[in-house]
């Protein structure tokens, strides 16, 4: 995928997606879609307003009564970030709110679904700055870029890096320069390549070096994509974030001021994830990798060197004063166990450095750890943090193997003469300081390692006694005694430090048991619970100067600027979420557990868990785009802190401006500077209006009352939709800030979180070609086919799956259904007159049943099930009617088919609005758009007709399946009971009543269901066995049990009364069965108990008795007939 200069071809790689061939039907449907999209936008059908103050003057009617008189629905989706175009994953999450909006409209609610454009934060600015460098390096149109030359340069750098490596693994992995073919592979290393891959023309890319250009370019594309798929959005209320829109900027500043006044925003020194390159905190949405990663706090111990190993002594000779204090610095999460230190581990192949802390003090750690410490006051002051690692040079560097044998003094250890530095292969350079203190009494890893070292001392090049120091018991536990590690290693039969899986399990068990149930056996806090003593021991170590606080990210974090982040300890403005404001946190927890609808228990649990651990959140930074912090304008409000209550801004945005930048006035001619904090307070019901405020703002009283009315009517937000990945941050912040700033009646009502979206069963990825933008998807399949595939993808918190085959197959389905409707409604041969046939009744009843089902699924936001009821099952319902009515010789009724078409269009409107509006207006000739139509009102389904229909379906299927089975046998040359290809007769046997022998088993099941709910299967089987007739009774009992456990009504299952007249239904079926089976004769016989004698209902000797019935007659039971095929003489 390359052109001249090795530049990639524009457009995201979708090479692994489905390829279409014949597009005629798709093009027909797309033409319809474009027509109705234009009609909807021109008519403003999706624009919704609150009842005005002219209709209902302020305070003339209680808000509750107003909403009851004019029901409303207000839903929002987390506004998309404007650093690119949308993909189908975005549209999946949006569709959940959009389908709800469509259904809400049909329920007769005024429905508001607005959408803004998020531009705050680091990503846009970081990308723009990268483009500045790209343009400087390669030219305005990147004409000086050569992909092959660039790849060879990368290979050369890799070669140098590999040769300088210290481990054998690094050397063996080196493979030299890339081949020319490999060199031509475009890796999108540069920002301009990423822009090209998004389909942006090369000659336009340089404009994006100005961050403001992103805000002009991508929002119109987003709006276009939304319109092209037919989303019901009120675009009058759109805006871009940041100070690019002065009205929204005023709103954000008001929000921050009020939170600051409420002491929800504070200033303090704390640990935070930090980007050295950007020189500021790097919060979740500022990250290219590592969202959700937080600082992990450790206790960094200072193990003073008493005697160097010979190798180490030689390495540092003349480089560090002999009088210097040098410390190995392990980072531990368990300071209370330090009494049991017997040695200290290093990774033998890991590179360590000795870093100067003060005039006479040095630390031995990895460069990575030292780099983290540099931002925590260890090597640099907080007002002079480094920006490049070259500013932090080690005095000496060496592999861990060089210091093995060094004697160090371990704080609190009973071994006061010192412990040795020993090798440990499993030490990670990417976690902690690379130095690990060993407590084999309570750490299974440590215990397994020291045992292995002692056993193979010569192999490891150490003295055996170094690994055999006394292991003192330091914590008593109820389950594992006072030497927890030894107990677990022996119990779990862990034989080596390489038994990683068992050791991880043992470590988890040891920590939980020790922390929650353990008691200290040694030291100042002997006898105290570990949970209580731990912070005390830590504090003592720090106060004595034997330890200090240390933190690092608990995983890899990469900023949008491309550098690896660290943990910094610095002063910053933060939102005081979590334990430091327990009342605020408890209010949020109570709301989640109480009034807030989260739709699934998994989402509620996720919120509760997050609220328990979420802590202070840095809400300001110095680099990026955004609004200035009002009281400290050198800071900008970060992207997850200016996006917590913007849903309230939607309610009045159209009054303030008519374009997204706020450069054109809205309905009212209000200027941004008039939107002072007190005005926002009034609009959002935090204060009342006064003459003084009207005068101060210069805004007309009627306009202020109109804006307040709009907020009061639409709020609270009925549903907030988002991906589950935003639960740990945005969605939790959304709850917190709403509860802090708004009266309780305006707190959010529900949050709907969904899983991520797979594409054709695999993760979406541009690099693999399994990727689809929303624009590409709609161009490829059309809007409605995409919407069907989105609805079909799934609804839970689990990852969903957009199947292109579903979209593709529904092009044919919807085109075929359209053609059938048009042809059938123009058919003058359709039956007219009374709708009195048996199959008319079944059809109408099933339509009513499916409409009720679809309504329930839409209301519960289960769109996959709604689609099934409203399209797949509804179409099957029509097919059944068409086939049954035709086979019975009565044909379809004109009015009933017209009603079917009308209902089909209505109940599918939330998902397929274009197709439905076409049918509604151009086929049914309705005067207005289906977008203004209401959900159909139908009768409650008749359960007897529903049961009769299922009986017809099941009986017909059993008969045709049996005939098909005979044909297969014949084709294979097997013996058959009759030849389906010759003249044949079908006799259906219906049982007059249930066999008497079943009665006692019915009573048994009834008793056991009431007593144990049939959970004691062995007991039930035993009782059946004692009653005799096990062979035929057991399948019968298990069948009853299955029906009850599947949720069928107990009365229906155990009373054994059919809701319909079986004989009458069979009589209705006879004519159709003759046609579908090809039988010359179809008879119905009502069988008496015993199965030997019956009464002929339909057939020869009708009304009379028939004796010596064939064996199948005995198998008939009420509701489940048996049947018998036989050939007739030619």
PDB file of N, CA and C in Angstrom, residues 789-874:
ATOM      1  N   UNK A 789     -27.286  -4.465  11.678  1.00  0.00           N
ATOM      2  CA  UNK A 789     -26.104  -5.172  12.170  1.00  0.00           C
ATOM      3  C   UNK A 789     -25.674  -4.647  13.534  1.00  0.00           C
ATOM      4  N   UNK A 790     -25.846  -3.352  13.776  1.00  0.00           N
ATOM      5  CA  UNK A 790     -25.525  -2.777  15.084  1.00  0.00           C
ATOM      6  C   UNK A 790     -26.486  -3.294  16.149  1.00  0.00           C
ATOM      7  N   UNK A 791     -27.758  -3.373  15.805  1.00  0.00           N
ATOM      8  CA  UNK A 791     -28.743  -3.902  16.756  1.00  0.00           C
ATOM      9  C   UNK A 791     -28.499  -5.379  17.031  1.00  0.00           C
ATOM     10  N   UNK A 792     -28.084  -6.093  15.998  1.00  0.00           N
ATOM     11  CA  UNK A 792     -27.861  -7.535  16.110  1.00  0.00           C
ATOM     12  C   UNK A 792     -26.564  -7.861  16.856  1.00  0.00           C
ATOM     13  N   UNK A 793     -25.674  -6.871  16.999  1.00  0.00           N
ATOM     14  CA  UNK A 793     -24.332  -7.120  17.540  1.00  0.00           C
ATOM     15  C   UNK A 793     -24.334  -7.555  18.995  1.00  0.00           C
ATOM     16  N   UNK A 794     -25.312  -7.112  19.781  1.00  0.00           N
ATOM     17  CA  UNK A 794     -25.365  -7.485  21.189  1.00  0.00           C
ATOM     18  C   UNK A 794     -25.659  -6.295  22.077  1.00  0.00           C
ATOM     19  N   UNK A 795     -26.072  -6.567  23.313  1.00  0.00           N
ATOM     20  CA  UNK A 795     -26.542  -5.490  24.182  1.00  0.00           C
ATOM     21  C   UNK A 795     -25.919  -5.464  25.565  1.00  0.00           C
ATOM     22  N   UNK A 796     -25.245  -6.500  25.975  1.00  0.00           N
ATOM     23  CA  UNK A 796     -24.751  -6.568  27.345  1.00  0.00           C
ATOM     24  C   UNK A 796     -23.445  -5.838  27.556  1.00  0.00           C
ATOM     25  N   UNK A 797     -22.853  -6.079  28.715  1.00  0.00           N
ATOM     26  CA  UNK A 797     -21.574  -5.478  29.069  1.00  0.00           C
ATOM     27  C   UNK A 797     -20.426  -6.236  28.412  1.00  0.00           C
ATOM     28  N   UNK A 798     -20.717  -7.442  27.909  1.00  0.00           N
ATOM     29  CA  UNK A 798     -19.688  -8.210  27.208  1.00  0.00           C
ATOM     30  C   UNK A 798     -19.424  -7.576  25.844  1.00  0.00           C
ATOM     31  N   UNK A 799     -18.286  -7.937  25.258  1.00  0.00           N
ATOM     32  CA  UNK A 799     -17.960  -7.406  23.938  1.00  0.00           C
ATOM     33  C   UNK A 799     -18.969  -7.908  22.908  1.00  0.00           C
ATOM     34  N   UNK A 800     -19.408  -7.003  22.045  1.00  0.00           N
ATOM     35  CA  UNK A 800     -20.381  -7.330  21.002  1.00  0.00           C
ATOM     36  C   UNK A 800     -19.642  -7.595  19.686  1.00  0.00           C
ATOM     37  N   UNK A 801     -20.406  -7.953  18.654  1.00  0.00           N
ATOM     38  CA  UNK A 801     -19.767  -8.323  17.386  1.00  0.00           C
ATOM     39  C   UNK A 801     -20.573  -7.810  16.200  1.00  0.00           C
ATOM     40  N   UNK A 802     -19.958  -6.899  15.451  1.00  0.00           N
ATOM     41  CA  UNK A 802     -20.568  -6.407  14.213  1.00  0.00           C
ATOM     42  C   UNK A 802     -20.181  -7.366  13.095  1.00  0.00           C
ATOM     43  N   UNK A 803     -21.159  -8.121  12.617  1.00  0.00           N
ATOM     44  CA  UNK A 803     -20.919  -9.087  11.542  1.00  0.00           C
ATOM     45  C   UNK A 803     -21.303  -8.452  10.210  1.00  0.00           C
ATOM     46  N   UNK A 804     -20.338  -8.318   9.332  1.00  0.00           N
ATOM     47  CA  UNK A 804     -20.638  -7.759   8.008  1.00  0.00           C
ATOM     48  C   UNK A 804     -21.615  -8.638   7.242  1.00  0.00           C
ATOM     49  N   UNK A 805     -21.576  -9.932   7.508  1.00  0.00           N
ATOM     50  CA  UNK A 805     -22.500 -10.841   6.820  1.00  0.00           C
ATOM     51  C   UNK A 805     -23.944 -10.532   7.197  1.00  0.00           C
ATOM     52  N   UNK A 806     -24.151 -10.056   8.440  1.00  0.00           N
ATOM     53  CA  UNK A 806     -25.501  -9.668   8.866  1.00  0.00           C
ATOM     54  C   UNK A 806     -25.958  -8.440   8.086  1.00  0.00           C
ATOM     55  N   UNK A 807     -25.081  -7.454   7.976  1.00  0.00           N
ATOM     56  CA  UNK A 807     -25.421  -6.255   7.200  1.00  0.00           C
ATOM     57  C   UNK A 807     -25.703  -6.621   5.746  1.00  0.00           C
ATOM     58  N   UNK A 808     -24.847  -7.460   5.192  1.00  0.00           N
ATOM     59  CA  UNK A 808     -24.988  -7.830   3.786  1.00  0.00           C
ATOM     60  C   UNK A 808     -26.274  -8.606   3.529  1.00  0.00           C
ATOM     61  N   UNK A 809     -26.568  -9.588   4.379  1.00  0.00           N
ATOM     62  CA  UNK A 809     -27.773 -10.407   4.182  1.00  0.00           C
ATOM     63  C   UNK A 809     -29.040  -9.583   4.344  1.00  0.00           C
ATOM     64  N   UNK A 810     -28.977  -8.533   5.156  1.00  0.00           N
ATOM     65  CA  UNK A 810     -30.178  -7.726   5.361  1.00  0.00           C
ATOM     66  C   UNK A 810     -30.417  -6.725   4.242  1.00  0.00           C
ATOM     67  N   UNK A 811     -29.431  -6.503   3.397  1.00  0.00           N
ATOM     68  CA  UNK A 811     -29.699  -5.742   2.168  1.00  0.00           C
ATOM     69  C   UNK A 811     -30.718  -6.522   1.341  1.00  0.00           C
ATOM     70  N   UNK A 812     -30.434  -7.808   1.149  1.00  0.00           N
ATOM     71  CA  UNK A 812     -31.351  -8.659   0.389  1.00  0.00           C
ATOM     72  C   UNK A 812     -32.693  -8.784   1.098  1.00  0.00           C
ATOM     73  N   UNK A 813     -32.651  -8.976   2.425  1.00  0.00           N
ATOM     74  CA  UNK A 813     -33.891  -9.157   3.182  1.00  0.00           C
ATOM     75  C   UNK A 813     -34.811  -7.947   3.023  1.00  0.00           C
ATOM     76  N   UNK A 814     -34.258  -6.750   3.231  1.00  0.00           N
ATOM     77  CA  UNK A 814     -35.100  -5.553   3.206  1.00  0.00           C
ATOM     78  C   UNK A 814     -35.551  -5.209   1.791  1.00  0.00           C
ATOM     79  N   UNK A 815     -34.700  -5.480   0.806  1.00  0.00           N
ATOM     80  CA  UNK A 815     -35.109  -5.225  -0.587  1.00  0.00           C
ATOM     81  C   UNK A 815     -36.201  -6.202  -1.002  1.00  0.00           C
ATOM     82  N   UNK A 816     -36.035  -7.456  -0.635  1.00  0.00           N
ATOM     83  CA  UNK A 816     -37.035  -8.476  -0.964  1.00  0.00           C
ATOM     84  C   UNK A 816     -38.361  -8.179  -0.278  1.00  0.00           C
ATOM     85  N   UNK A 817     -38.287  -7.772   1.005  1.00  0.00           N
ATOM     86  CA  UNK A 817     -39.500  -7.457   1.755  1.00  0.00           C
ATOM     87  C   UNK A 817     -40.207  -6.247   1.154  1.00  0.00           C
ATOM     88  N   UNK A 818     -39.439  -5.261   0.752  1.00  0.00           N
ATOM     89  CA  UNK A 818     -40.013  -4.079   0.085  1.00  0.00           C
ATOM     90  C   UNK A 818     -40.754  -4.487  -1.185  1.00  0.00           C
ATOM     91  N   UNK A 819     -40.115  -5.296  -2.019  1.00  0.00           N
ATOM     92  CA  UNK A 819     -40.736  -5.714  -3.280  1.00  0.00           C
ATOM     93  C   UNK A 819     -41.985  -6.547  -3.034  1.00  0.00           C
ATOM     94  N   UNK A 820     -41.913  -7.446  -2.043  1.00  0.00           N
ATOM     95  CA  UNK A 820     -43.071  -8.299  -1.738  1.00  0.00           C
ATOM     96  C   UNK A 820     -44.251  -7.446  -1.296  1.00  0.00           C
ATOM     97  N   UNK A 821     -43.985  -6.463  -0.448  1.00  0.00           N
ATOM     98  CA  UNK A 821     -45.057  -5.583   0.043  1.00  0.00           C
ATOM     99  C   UNK A 821     -45.691  -4.824  -1.119  1.00  0.00           C
ATOM    100  N   UNK A 822     -44.844  -4.264  -1.981  1.00  0.00           N
ATOM    101  CA  UNK A 822     -45.370  -3.486  -3.106  1.00  0.00           C
ATOM    102  C   UNK A 822     -46.200  -4.365  -4.038  1.00  0.00           C
ATOM    103  N   UNK A 823     -45.726  -5.560  -4.326  1.00  0.00           N
ATOM    104  CA  UNK A 823     -46.442  -6.464  -5.231  1.00  0.00           C
ATOM    105  C   UNK A 823     -47.730  -6.984  -4.603  1.00  0.00           C
ATOM    106  N   UNK A 824     -47.647  -7.351  -3.314  1.00  0.00           N
ATOM    107  CA  UNK A 824     -48.795  -7.974  -2.664  1.00  0.00           C
ATOM    108  C   UNK A 824     -49.928  -6.979  -2.457  1.00  0.00           C
ATOM    109  N   UNK A 825     -49.580  -5.740  -2.066  1.00  0.00           N
ATOM    110  CA  UNK A 825     -50.644  -4.756  -1.837  1.00  0.00           C
ATOM    111  C   UNK A 825     -51.334  -4.340  -3.136  1.00  0.00           C
ATOM    112  N   UNK A 826     -50.672  -4.580  -4.248  1.00  0.00           N
ATOM    113  CA  UNK A 826     -51.307  -4.253  -5.537  1.00  0.00           C
ATOM    114  C   UNK A 826     -52.039  -5.457  -6.139  1.00  0.00           C
ATOM    115  N   UNK A 827     -52.034  -6.579  -5.406  1.00  0.00           N
ATOM    116  CA  UNK A 827     -52.669  -7.814  -5.886  1.00  0.00           C
ATOM    117  C   UNK A 827     -54.178  -7.745  -5.637  1.00  0.00           C
ATOM    118  N   UNK A 828     -54.951  -7.673  -6.699  1.00  0.00           N
ATOM    119  CA  UNK A 828     -56.415  -7.575  -6.557  1.00  0.00           C
ATOM    120  C   UNK A 828     -57.054  -8.903  -6.194  1.00  0.00           C
ATOM    121  N   UNK A 829     -56.270  -9.985  -6.215  1.00  0.00           N
ATOM    122  CA  UNK A 829     -56.825 -11.309  -5.906  1.00  0.00           C
ATOM    123  C   UNK A 829     -56.869 -11.596  -4.409  1.00  0.00           C
ATOM    124  N   UNK A 830     -56.330 -10.701  -3.603  1.00  0.00           N
ATOM    125  CA  UNK A 830     -56.362 -10.915  -2.149  1.00  0.00           C
ATOM    126  C   UNK A 830     -57.812 -10.991  -1.671  1.00  0.00           C
ATOM    127  N   UNK A 831     -58.047 -11.842  -0.684  1.00  0.00           N
ATOM    128  CA  UNK A 831     -59.393 -12.060  -0.149  1.00  0.00           C
ATOM    129  C   UNK A 831     -59.899 -10.800   0.558  1.00  0.00           C
ATOM    130  N   UNK A 832     -61.186 -10.526   0.400  1.00  0.00           N
ATOM    131  CA  UNK A 832     -61.839  -9.415   1.089  1.00  0.00           C
ATOM    132  C   UNK A 832     -62.990  -9.967   1.915  1.00  0.00           C
ATOM    133  N   UNK A 833     -63.760  -9.086   2.522  1.00  0.00           N
ATOM    134  CA  UNK A 833     -64.880  -9.541   3.345  1.00  0.00           C
ATOM    135  C   UNK A 833     -64.450  -9.797   4.778  1.00  0.00           C
ATOM    136  N   UNK A 834     -65.217 -10.601   5.500  1.00  0.00           N
ATOM    137  CA  UNK A 834     -64.924 -10.848   6.921  1.00  0.00           C
ATOM    138  C   UNK A 834     -63.567 -11.544   7.120  1.00  0.00           C
ATOM    139  N   UNK A 835     -62.868 -11.164   8.197  1.00  0.00           N
ATOM    140  CA  UNK A 835     -61.600 -11.820   8.550  1.00  0.00           C
ATOM    141  C   UNK A 835     -61.922 -12.949   9.538  1.00  0.00           C
ATOM    142  N   UNK A 836     -62.490 -14.015   9.011  1.00  0.00           N
ATOM    143  CA  UNK A 836     -63.028 -15.041   9.909  1.00  0.00           C
ATOM    144  C   UNK A 836     -62.394 -16.413   9.746  1.00  0.00           C
ATOM    145  N   UNK A 837     -61.342 -16.515   8.950  1.00  0.00           N
ATOM    146  CA  UNK A 837     -60.723 -17.834   8.825  1.00  0.00           C
ATOM    147  C   UNK A 837     -59.876 -18.110  10.059  1.00  0.00           C
ATOM    148  N   UNK A 838     -59.662 -19.380  10.328  1.00  0.00           N
ATOM    149  CA  UNK A 838     -58.841 -19.809  11.473  1.00  0.00           C
ATOM    150  C   UNK A 838     -57.444 -19.188  11.398  1.00  0.00           C
ATOM    151  N   UNK A 839     -56.870 -19.166  10.214  1.00  0.00           N
ATOM    152  CA  UNK A 839     -55.511 -18.659  10.061  1.00  0.00           C
ATOM    153  C   UNK A 839     -55.461 -17.131  10.108  1.00  0.00           C
ATOM    154  N   UNK A 840     -56.546 -16.459   9.778  1.00  0.00           N
ATOM    155  CA  UNK A 840     -56.618 -15.010   9.992  1.00  0.00           C
ATOM    156  C   UNK A 840     -56.450 -14.699  11.481  1.00  0.00           C
ATOM    157  N   UNK A 841     -57.171 -15.461  12.285  1.00  0.00           N
ATOM    158  CA  UNK A 841     -57.130 -15.225  13.736  1.00  0.00           C
ATOM    159  C   UNK A 841     -55.735 -15.504  14.302  1.00  0.00           C
ATOM    160  N   UNK A 842     -55.130 -16.600  13.841  1.00  0.00           N
ATOM    161  CA  UNK A 842     -53.790 -16.923  14.326  1.00  0.00           C
ATOM    162  C   UNK A 842     -52.791 -15.830  13.949  1.00  0.00           C
ATOM    163  N   UNK A 843     -52.895 -15.330  12.726  1.00  0.00           N
ATOM    164  CA  UNK A 843     -51.959 -14.317  12.228  1.00  0.00           C
ATOM    165  C   UNK A 843     -52.090 -13.013  13.014  1.00  0.00           C
ATOM    166  N   UNK A 844     -53.306 -12.541  13.148  1.00  0.00           N
ATOM    167  CA  UNK A 844     -53.516 -11.297  13.879  1.00  0.00           C
ATOM    168  C   UNK A 844     -53.054 -11.435  15.333  1.00  0.00           C
ATOM    169  N   UNK A 845     -53.341 -12.552  15.924  1.00  0.00           N
ATOM    170  CA  UNK A 845     -52.960 -12.763  17.318  1.00  0.00           C
ATOM    171  C   UNK A 845     -51.442 -12.805  17.484  1.00  0.00           C
ATOM    172  N   UNK A 846     -50.766 -13.472  16.543  1.00  0.00           N
ATOM    173  CA  UNK A 846     -49.310 -13.542  16.669  1.00  0.00           C
ATOM    174  C   UNK A 846     -48.681 -12.174  16.431  1.00  0.00           C
ATOM    175  N   UNK A 847     -49.219 -11.393  15.496  1.00  0.00           N
ATOM    176  CA  UNK A 847     -48.700 -10.042  15.314  1.00  0.00           C
ATOM    177  C   UNK A 847     -48.831  -9.245  16.611  1.00  0.00           C
ATOM    178  N   UNK A 848     -49.981  -9.350  17.256  1.00  0.00           N
ATOM    179  CA  UNK A 848     -50.181  -8.636  18.523  1.00  0.00           C
ATOM    180  C   UNK A 848     -49.171  -9.082  19.573  1.00  0.00           C
ATOM    181  N   UNK A 849     -48.923 -10.381  19.618  1.00  0.00           N
ATOM    182  CA  UNK A 849     -47.967 -10.924  20.592  1.00  0.00           C
ATOM    183  C   UNK A 849     -46.559 -10.389  20.332  1.00  0.00           C
ATOM    184  N   UNK A 850     -46.135 -10.384  19.078  1.00  0.00           N
ATOM    185  CA  UNK A 850     -44.797  -9.914  18.735  1.00  0.00           C
ATOM    186  C   UNK A 850     -44.642  -8.417  18.962  1.00  0.00           C
ATOM    187  N   UNK A 851     -45.723  -7.667  18.770  1.00  0.00           N
ATOM    188  CA  UNK A 851     -45.668  -6.222  19.020  1.00  0.00           C
ATOM    189  C   UNK A 851     -45.461  -5.965  20.513  1.00  0.00           C
ATOM    190  N   UNK A 852     -46.139  -6.718  21.342  1.00  0.00           N
ATOM    191  CA  UNK A 852     -45.939  -6.578  22.790  1.00  0.00           C
ATOM    192  C   UNK A 852     -44.519  -6.989  23.181  1.00  0.00           C
ATOM    193  N   UNK A 853     -44.027  -8.058  22.585  1.00  0.00           N
ATOM    194  CA  UNK A 853     -42.657  -8.502  22.874  1.00  0.00           C
ATOM    195  C   UNK A 853     -41.638  -7.434  22.473  1.00  0.00           C
ATOM    196  N   UNK A 854     -41.788  -6.916  21.258  1.00  0.00           N
ATOM    197  CA  UNK A 854     -40.856  -5.905  20.770  1.00  0.00           C
ATOM    198  C   UNK A 854     -40.879  -4.671  21.666  1.00  0.00           C
ATOM    199  N   UNK A 855     -42.063  -4.282  22.093  1.00  0.00           N
ATOM    200  CA  UNK A 855     -42.205  -3.118  22.963  1.00  0.00           C
ATOM    201  C   UNK A 855     -41.445  -3.336  24.282  1.00  0.00           C
ATOM    202  N   UNK A 856     -41.554  -4.505  24.856  1.00  0.00           N
ATOM    203  CA  UNK A 856     -40.844  -4.818  26.100  1.00  0.00           C
ATOM    204  C   UNK A 856     -39.330  -4.775  25.885  1.00  0.00           C
ATOM    205  N   UNK A 857     -38.869  -5.315  24.771  1.00  0.00           N
ATOM    206  CA  UNK A 857     -37.431  -5.350  24.499  1.00  0.00           C
ATOM    207  C   UNK A 857     -36.882  -3.940  24.238  1.00  0.00           C
ATOM    208  N   UNK A 858     -37.600  -3.143  23.485  1.00  0.00           N
ATOM    209  CA  UNK A 858     -37.163  -1.765  23.267  1.00  0.00           C
ATOM    210  C   UNK A 858     -37.081  -1.015  24.595  1.00  0.00           C
ATOM    211  N   UNK A 859     -38.106  -1.179  25.424  1.00  0.00           N
ATOM    212  CA  UNK A 859     -38.138  -0.463  26.703  1.00  0.00           C
ATOM    213  C   UNK A 859     -36.982  -0.868  27.602  1.00  0.00           C
ATOM    214  N   UNK A 860     -36.562  -2.137  27.507  1.00  0.00           N
ATOM    215  CA  UNK A 860     -35.463  -2.639  28.329  1.00  0.00           C
ATOM    216  C   UNK A 860     -34.102  -2.409  27.672  1.00  0.00           C
ATOM    217  N   UNK A 861     -34.090  -1.740  26.523  1.00  0.00           N
ATOM    218  CA  UNK A 861     -32.890  -1.467  25.713  1.00  0.00           C
ATOM    219  C   UNK A 861     -32.188  -2.754  25.275  1.00  0.00           C
ATOM    220  N   UNK A 862     -32.957  -3.802  25.040  1.00  0.00           N
ATOM    221  CA  UNK A 862     -32.411  -5.056  24.513  1.00  0.00           C
ATOM    222  C   UNK A 862     -32.711  -5.107  23.013  1.00  0.00           C
ATOM    223  N   UNK A 863     -31.840  -4.478  22.248  1.00  0.00           N
ATOM    224  CA  UNK A 863     -32.156  -4.250  20.836  1.00  0.00           C
ATOM    225  C   UNK A 863     -31.966  -5.491  19.971  1.00  0.00           C
ATOM    226  N   UNK A 864     -31.110  -6.379  20.366  1.00  0.00           N
ATOM    227  CA  UNK A 864     -30.971  -7.632  19.610  1.00  0.00           C
ATOM    228  C   UNK A 864     -32.277  -8.434  19.675  1.00  0.00           C
ATOM    229  N   UNK A 865     -32.869  -8.470  20.859  1.00  0.00           N
ATOM    230  CA  UNK A 865     -34.144  -9.164  21.018  1.00  0.00           C
ATOM    231  C   UNK A 865     -35.276  -8.384  20.355  1.00  0.00           C
ATOM    232  N   UNK A 866     -35.217  -7.055  20.431  1.00  0.00           N
ATOM    233  CA  UNK A 866     -36.235  -6.239  19.769  1.00  0.00           C
ATOM    234  C   UNK A 866     -36.203  -6.469  18.263  1.00  0.00           C
ATOM    235  N   UNK A 867     -34.992  -6.538  17.708  1.00  0.00           N
ATOM    236  CA  UNK A 867     -34.835  -6.806  16.268  1.00  0.00           C
ATOM    237  C   UNK A 867     -35.415  -8.168  15.912  1.00  0.00           C
ATOM    238  N   UNK A 868     -35.155  -9.133  16.767  1.00  0.00           N
ATOM    239  CA  UNK A 868     -35.682 -10.486  16.515  1.00  0.00           C
ATOM    240  C   UNK A 868     -37.207 -10.466  16.446  1.00  0.00           C
ATOM    241  N   UNK A 869     -37.839  -9.815  17.427  1.00  0.00           N
ATOM    242  CA  UNK A 869     -39.306  -9.766  17.443  1.00  0.00           C
ATOM    243  C   UNK A 869     -39.854  -8.906  16.314  1.00  0.00           C
ATOM    244  N   UNK A 870     -39.232  -7.747  16.091  1.00  0.00           N
ATOM    245  CA  UNK A 870     -39.791  -6.758  15.168  1.00  0.00           C
ATOM    246  C   UNK A 870     -39.501  -7.047  13.704  1.00  0.00           C
ATOM    247  N   UNK A 871     -38.470  -7.840  13.419  1.00  0.00           N
ATOM    248  CA  UNK A 871     -38.151  -8.122  12.016  1.00  0.00           C
ATOM    249  C   UNK A 871     -38.152  -9.618  11.723  1.00  0.00           C
ATOM    250  N   UNK A 872     -37.246 -10.344  12.336  1.00  0.00           N
ATOM    251  CA  UNK A 872     -37.087 -11.755  11.993  1.00  0.00           C
ATOM    252  C   UNK A 872     -38.351 -12.559  12.312  1.00  0.00           C
ATOM    253  N   UNK A 873     -38.843 -12.432  13.539  1.00  0.00           N
ATOM    254  CA  UNK A 873     -40.043 -13.199  13.920  1.00  0.00           C
ATOM    255  C   UNK A 873     -41.287 -12.651  13.241  1.00  0.00           C
ATOM    256  N   UNK A 874     -41.327 -11.336  13.044  1.00  0.00           N
ATOM    257  CA  UNK A 874     -42.503 -10.741  12.404  1.00  0.00           C
ATOM    258  C   UNK A 874     -42.601 -11.192  10.950  1.00  0.00           C
TER     259      UNK A 874
END
